[in-house]
């Protein structure tokens, strides 16, 4: 029996929703210069950068290992600064998760701007852990990006 789950994390941001959204949608390759110890490259494999249906590959270091992750942009909502990535393959998910979707959006919460990461996933059984450490990884490099953009 497959087990589905969702993890949600909010990160307060000061650089602005549009700034953060635009980096993930239009200039993700800039992240490697902001967080070079975490993100090494983000390349378009097919389609147009930031467009729904575009296939992209991330090269990164996670859990002390260099890895890659291929995903497709499944949805974009400019109004809510939202982008949905459907993960297709990579060391993080191969042989572990039947489905893995990463959603990023920005919202106002208690008068503050927040960036929100959501990971929806399907595990084949209970031996596969929740991807909580990967969620922390996403939040850590988001904070680095926000700090960098807040100073510029």
PDB file of C-alpha atoms in Angstrom:
ATOM      1  CA  UNK A   1       0.000   0.000   0.000  1.00  0.00           C
ATOM      2  CA  UNK A   2       1.439   3.377  -1.028  1.00  0.00           C
ATOM      3  CA  UNK A   3       1.632   6.127   1.559  1.00  0.00           C
ATOM      4  CA  UNK A   4       1.156   9.754   0.591  1.00  0.00           C
ATOM      5  CA  UNK A   5       2.308  12.714   2.604  1.00  0.00           C
ATOM      6  CA  UNK A   6       2.789  16.451   2.569  1.00  0.00           C
ATOM      7  CA  UNK A   7       5.362  18.617   4.317  1.00  0.00           C
ATOM      8  CA  UNK A   8       4.917  22.393   4.462  1.00  0.00           C
ATOM      9  CA  UNK A   9       7.442  24.985   5.679  1.00  0.00           C
ATOM     10  CA  UNK A  10       7.178  28.764   5.734  1.00  0.00           C
ATOM     11  CA  UNK A  11      10.219  31.017   5.666  1.00  0.00           C
ATOM     12  CA  UNK A  12       9.862  34.711   6.402  1.00  0.00           C
ATOM     13  CA  UNK A  13      11.473  36.743   3.625  1.00  0.00           C
ATOM     14  CA  UNK A  14      12.517  40.374   3.408  1.00  0.00           C
ATOM     15  CA  UNK A  15      13.620  40.644  -0.231  1.00  0.00           C
ATOM     16  CA  UNK A  16      10.090  40.391  -1.606  1.00  0.00           C
ATOM     17  CA  UNK A  17       7.845  37.728  -3.092  1.00  0.00           C
ATOM     18  CA  UNK A  18       8.424  38.769  -6.698  1.00  0.00           C
ATOM     19  CA  UNK A  19      12.215  38.790  -6.264  1.00  0.00           C
ATOM     20  CA  UNK A  20      12.328  35.251  -4.854  1.00  0.00           C
ATOM     21  CA  UNK A  21       9.745  33.889  -7.313  1.00  0.00           C
ATOM     22  CA  UNK A  22      11.617  35.385 -10.276  1.00  0.00           C
ATOM     23  CA  UNK A  23      14.859  33.712  -9.211  1.00  0.00           C
ATOM     24  CA  UNK A  24      13.263  30.261  -9.083  1.00  0.00           C
ATOM     25  CA  UNK A  25      11.300  30.775 -12.286  1.00  0.00           C
ATOM     26  CA  UNK A  26      13.519  32.883 -14.542  1.00  0.00           C
ATOM     27  CA  UNK A  27      17.091  32.882 -13.203  1.00  0.00           C
ATOM     28  CA  UNK A  28      17.656  29.728 -11.147  1.00  0.00           C
ATOM     29  CA  UNK A  29      21.175  29.508 -12.569  1.00  0.00           C
ATOM     30  CA  UNK A  30      21.975  32.578 -10.406  1.00  0.00           C
ATOM     31  CA  UNK A  31      21.459  30.447  -7.297  1.00  0.00           C
ATOM     32  CA  UNK A  32      24.785  28.685  -7.884  1.00  0.00           C
ATOM     33  CA  UNK A  33      26.617  31.987  -7.379  1.00  0.00           C
ATOM     34  CA  UNK A  34      24.608  32.774  -4.231  1.00  0.00           C
ATOM     35  CA  UNK A  35      24.833  29.282  -2.665  1.00  0.00           C
ATOM     36  CA  UNK A  36      27.816  27.624  -4.397  1.00  0.00           C
ATOM     37  CA  UNK A  37      28.256  25.035  -1.642  1.00  0.00           C
ATOM     38  CA  UNK A  38      24.676  23.809  -2.154  1.00  0.00           C
ATOM     39  CA  UNK A  39      23.643  24.492  -5.766  1.00  0.00           C
ATOM     40  CA  UNK A  40      26.153  23.956  -8.588  1.00  0.00           C
ATOM     41  CA  UNK A  41      24.014  24.463 -11.702  1.00  0.00           C
ATOM     42  CA  UNK A  42      20.491  24.560 -13.058  1.00  0.00           C
ATOM     43  CA  UNK A  43      20.133  23.860 -16.771  1.00  0.00           C
ATOM     44  CA  UNK A  44      17.171  23.686 -19.145  1.00  0.00           C
ATOM     45  CA  UNK A  45      16.955  20.306 -20.877  1.00  0.00           C
ATOM     46  CA  UNK A  46      13.932  21.158 -23.008  1.00  0.00           C
ATOM     47  CA  UNK A  47      11.458  23.973 -23.376  1.00  0.00           C
ATOM     48  CA  UNK A  48      11.917  27.590 -22.372  1.00  0.00           C
ATOM     49  CA  UNK A  49      13.259  28.635 -18.975  1.00  0.00           C
ATOM     50  CA  UNK A  50      10.386  29.278 -16.588  1.00  0.00           C
ATOM     51  CA  UNK A  51       7.652  28.009 -18.910  1.00  0.00           C
ATOM     52  CA  UNK A  52       5.173  25.293 -18.006  1.00  0.00           C
ATOM     53  CA  UNK A  53       6.376  22.012 -19.507  1.00  0.00           C
ATOM     54  CA  UNK A  54      10.053  22.972 -19.394  1.00  0.00           C
ATOM     55  CA  UNK A  55      12.336  20.208 -18.239  1.00  0.00           C
ATOM     56  CA  UNK A  56      15.244  21.260 -16.022  1.00  0.00           C
ATOM     57  CA  UNK A  57      18.098  19.578 -14.199  1.00  0.00           C
ATOM     58  CA  UNK A  58      19.594  20.751 -10.933  1.00  0.00           C
ATOM     59  CA  UNK A  59      23.126  19.798  -9.850  1.00  0.00           C
ATOM     60  CA  UNK A  60      23.633  20.186  -6.126  1.00  0.00           C
ATOM     61  CA  UNK A  61      25.247  18.853  -2.988  1.00  0.00           C
ATOM     62  CA  UNK A  62      22.833  17.354  -0.493  1.00  0.00           C
ATOM     63  CA  UNK A  63      23.626  15.207   2.496  1.00  0.00           C
ATOM     64  CA  UNK A  64      27.332  15.495   1.665  1.00  0.00           C
ATOM     65  CA  UNK A  65      26.911  14.038  -1.848  1.00  0.00           C
ATOM     66  CA  UNK A  66      26.838  15.619  -5.293  1.00  0.00           C
ATOM     67  CA  UNK A  67      23.498  14.797  -6.874  1.00  0.00           C
ATOM     68  CA  UNK A  68      21.212  15.766  -9.714  1.00  0.00           C
ATOM     69  CA  UNK A  69      17.468  16.116  -9.951  1.00  0.00           C
ATOM     70  CA  UNK A  70      15.417  16.354 -13.146  1.00  0.00           C
ATOM     71  CA  UNK A  71      12.038  18.002 -12.963  1.00  0.00           C
ATOM     72  CA  UNK A  72       9.381  19.568 -15.124  1.00  0.00           C
ATOM     73  CA  UNK A  73       7.606  22.834 -14.404  1.00  0.00           C
ATOM     74  CA  UNK A  74       4.041  21.659 -13.921  1.00  0.00           C
ATOM     75  CA  UNK A  75       2.319  24.939 -13.051  1.00  0.00           C
ATOM     76  CA  UNK A  76       3.052  28.661 -12.774  1.00  0.00           C
ATOM     77  CA  UNK A  77       0.846  31.283 -11.117  1.00  0.00           C
ATOM     78  CA  UNK A  78       2.301  34.796 -11.376  1.00  0.00           C
ATOM     79  CA  UNK A  79      -0.389  36.328  -9.144  1.00  0.00           C
ATOM     80  CA  UNK A  80       0.464  34.092  -6.191  1.00  0.00           C
ATOM     81  CA  UNK A  81       4.157  33.826  -7.073  1.00  0.00           C
ATOM     82  CA  UNK A  82       3.735  30.074  -7.362  1.00  0.00           C
ATOM     83  CA  UNK A  83       5.689  27.460  -9.272  1.00  0.00           C
ATOM     84  CA  UNK A  84       5.159  23.700  -9.136  1.00  0.00           C
ATOM     85  CA  UNK A  85       7.961  21.279  -9.990  1.00  0.00           C
ATOM     86  CA  UNK A  86       7.198  17.624 -10.687  1.00  0.00           C
ATOM     87  CA  UNK A  87      10.341  15.623  -9.982  1.00  0.00           C
ATOM     88  CA  UNK A  88      11.045  13.045 -12.679  1.00  0.00           C
ATOM     89  CA  UNK A  89      14.305  11.463 -11.552  1.00  0.00           C
ATOM     90  CA  UNK A  90      17.399  11.833  -9.443  1.00  0.00           C
ATOM     91  CA  UNK A  91      19.309  10.242  -6.609  1.00  0.00           C
ATOM     92  CA  UNK A  92      16.970  11.847  -4.087  1.00  0.00           C
ATOM     93  CA  UNK A  93      13.893  10.052  -5.411  1.00  0.00           C
ATOM     94  CA  UNK A  94      14.949   7.070  -7.547  1.00  0.00           C
ATOM     95  CA  UNK A  95      13.859   3.807  -5.940  1.00  0.00           C
ATOM     96  CA  UNK A  96      12.413   5.687  -2.962  1.00  0.00           C
ATOM     97  CA  UNK A  97       9.399   7.775  -3.922  1.00  0.00           C
ATOM     98  CA  UNK A  98       6.683   6.932  -6.428  1.00  0.00           C
ATOM     99  CA  UNK A  99       5.753  10.612  -6.725  1.00  0.00           C
ATOM    100  CA  UNK A 100       7.551  13.773  -5.593  1.00  0.00           C
ATOM    101  CA  UNK A 101       6.187  17.264  -6.240  1.00  0.00           C
ATOM    102  CA  UNK A 102       7.773  20.465  -4.948  1.00  0.00           C
ATOM    103  CA  UNK A 103       5.640  23.594  -4.799  1.00  0.00           C
ATOM    104  CA  UNK A 104       6.985  27.049  -4.062  1.00  0.00           C
ATOM    105  CA  UNK A 105       4.794  30.098  -3.475  1.00  0.00           C
ATOM    106  CA  UNK A 106       4.728  33.307  -1.499  1.00  0.00           C
ATOM    107  CA  UNK A 107       2.021  34.576   0.806  1.00  0.00           C
ATOM    108  CA  UNK A 108       1.266  37.112   3.515  1.00  0.00           C
ATOM    109  CA  UNK A 109       1.016  35.632   6.999  1.00  0.00           C
ATOM    110  CA  UNK A 110       0.432  37.795  10.072  1.00  0.00           C
ATOM    111  CA  UNK A 111       1.450  40.872   8.091  1.00  0.00           C
ATOM    112  CA  UNK A 112       4.757  39.358   6.980  1.00  0.00           C
ATOM    113  CA  UNK A 113       5.903  38.039   3.606  1.00  0.00           C
ATOM    114  CA  UNK A 114       6.593  34.336   3.643  1.00  0.00           C
ATOM    115  CA  UNK A 115       7.974  31.948   1.077  1.00  0.00           C
ATOM    116  CA  UNK A 116       6.349  28.548   1.338  1.00  0.00           C
ATOM    117  CA  UNK A 117       7.794  25.200   0.297  1.00  0.00           C
ATOM    118  CA  UNK A 118       5.445  22.234  -0.023  1.00  0.00           C
ATOM    119  CA  UNK A 119       6.608  18.711  -0.770  1.00  0.00           C
ATOM    120  CA  UNK A 120       3.908  16.224  -1.764  1.00  0.00           C
ATOM    121  CA  UNK A 121       5.220  12.692  -1.989  1.00  0.00           C
ATOM    122  CA  UNK A 122       4.234   9.073  -2.238  1.00  0.00           C
ATOM    123  CA  UNK A 123       6.272   6.386  -0.498  1.00  0.00           C
ATOM    124  CA  UNK A 124       5.921   2.725  -1.411  1.00  0.00           C
ATOM    125  CA  UNK A 125       6.031   1.697   2.266  1.00  0.00           C
ATOM    126  CA  UNK A 126       7.074   2.870   5.728  1.00  0.00           C
ATOM    127  CA  UNK A 127      10.748   1.968   5.192  1.00  0.00           C
ATOM    128  CA  UNK A 128      11.129   5.130   3.052  1.00  0.00           C
ATOM    129  CA  UNK A 129      11.466   8.174   5.316  1.00  0.00           C
ATOM    130  CA  UNK A 130       9.625  11.465   5.092  1.00  0.00           C
ATOM    131  CA  UNK A 131      11.815  13.902   3.120  1.00  0.00           C
ATOM    132  CA  UNK A 132      12.174  16.239   6.119  1.00  0.00           C
ATOM    133  CA  UNK A 133      15.931  16.739   5.781  1.00  0.00           C
ATOM    134  CA  UNK A 134      15.483  17.716   2.121  1.00  0.00           C
ATOM    135  CA  UNK A 135      12.812  20.214   3.194  1.00  0.00           C
ATOM    136  CA  UNK A 136      15.310  21.733   5.642  1.00  0.00           C
ATOM    137  CA  UNK A 137      17.846  21.892   2.823  1.00  0.00           C
ATOM    138  CA  UNK A 138      15.353  23.820   0.637  1.00  0.00           C
ATOM    139  CA  UNK A 139      14.623  26.245   3.473  1.00  0.00           C
ATOM    140  CA  UNK A 140      18.330  26.763   4.217  1.00  0.00           C
ATOM    141  CA  UNK A 141      19.236  27.767   0.693  1.00  0.00           C
ATOM    142  CA  UNK A 142      16.086  29.890   0.396  1.00  0.00           C
ATOM    143  CA  UNK A 143      17.270  31.843   3.466  1.00  0.00           C
ATOM    144  CA  UNK A 144      20.676  32.321   1.835  1.00  0.00           C
ATOM    145  CA  UNK A 145      19.032  33.646  -1.329  1.00  0.00           C
ATOM    146  CA  UNK A 146      16.799  35.991   0.656  1.00  0.00           C
ATOM    147  CA  UNK A 147      19.743  37.291   2.705  1.00  0.00           C
ATOM    148  CA  UNK A 148      21.740  37.882  -0.477  1.00  0.00           C
ATOM    149  CA  UNK A 149      18.888  39.662  -2.283  1.00  0.00           C
ATOM    150  CA  UNK A 150      18.016  41.736   0.804  1.00  0.00           C
ATOM    151  CA  UNK A 151      21.545  43.136   0.874  1.00  0.00           C
ATOM    152  CA  UNK A 152      21.569  44.017  -2.868  1.00  0.00           C
TER     153      UNK A 152
END
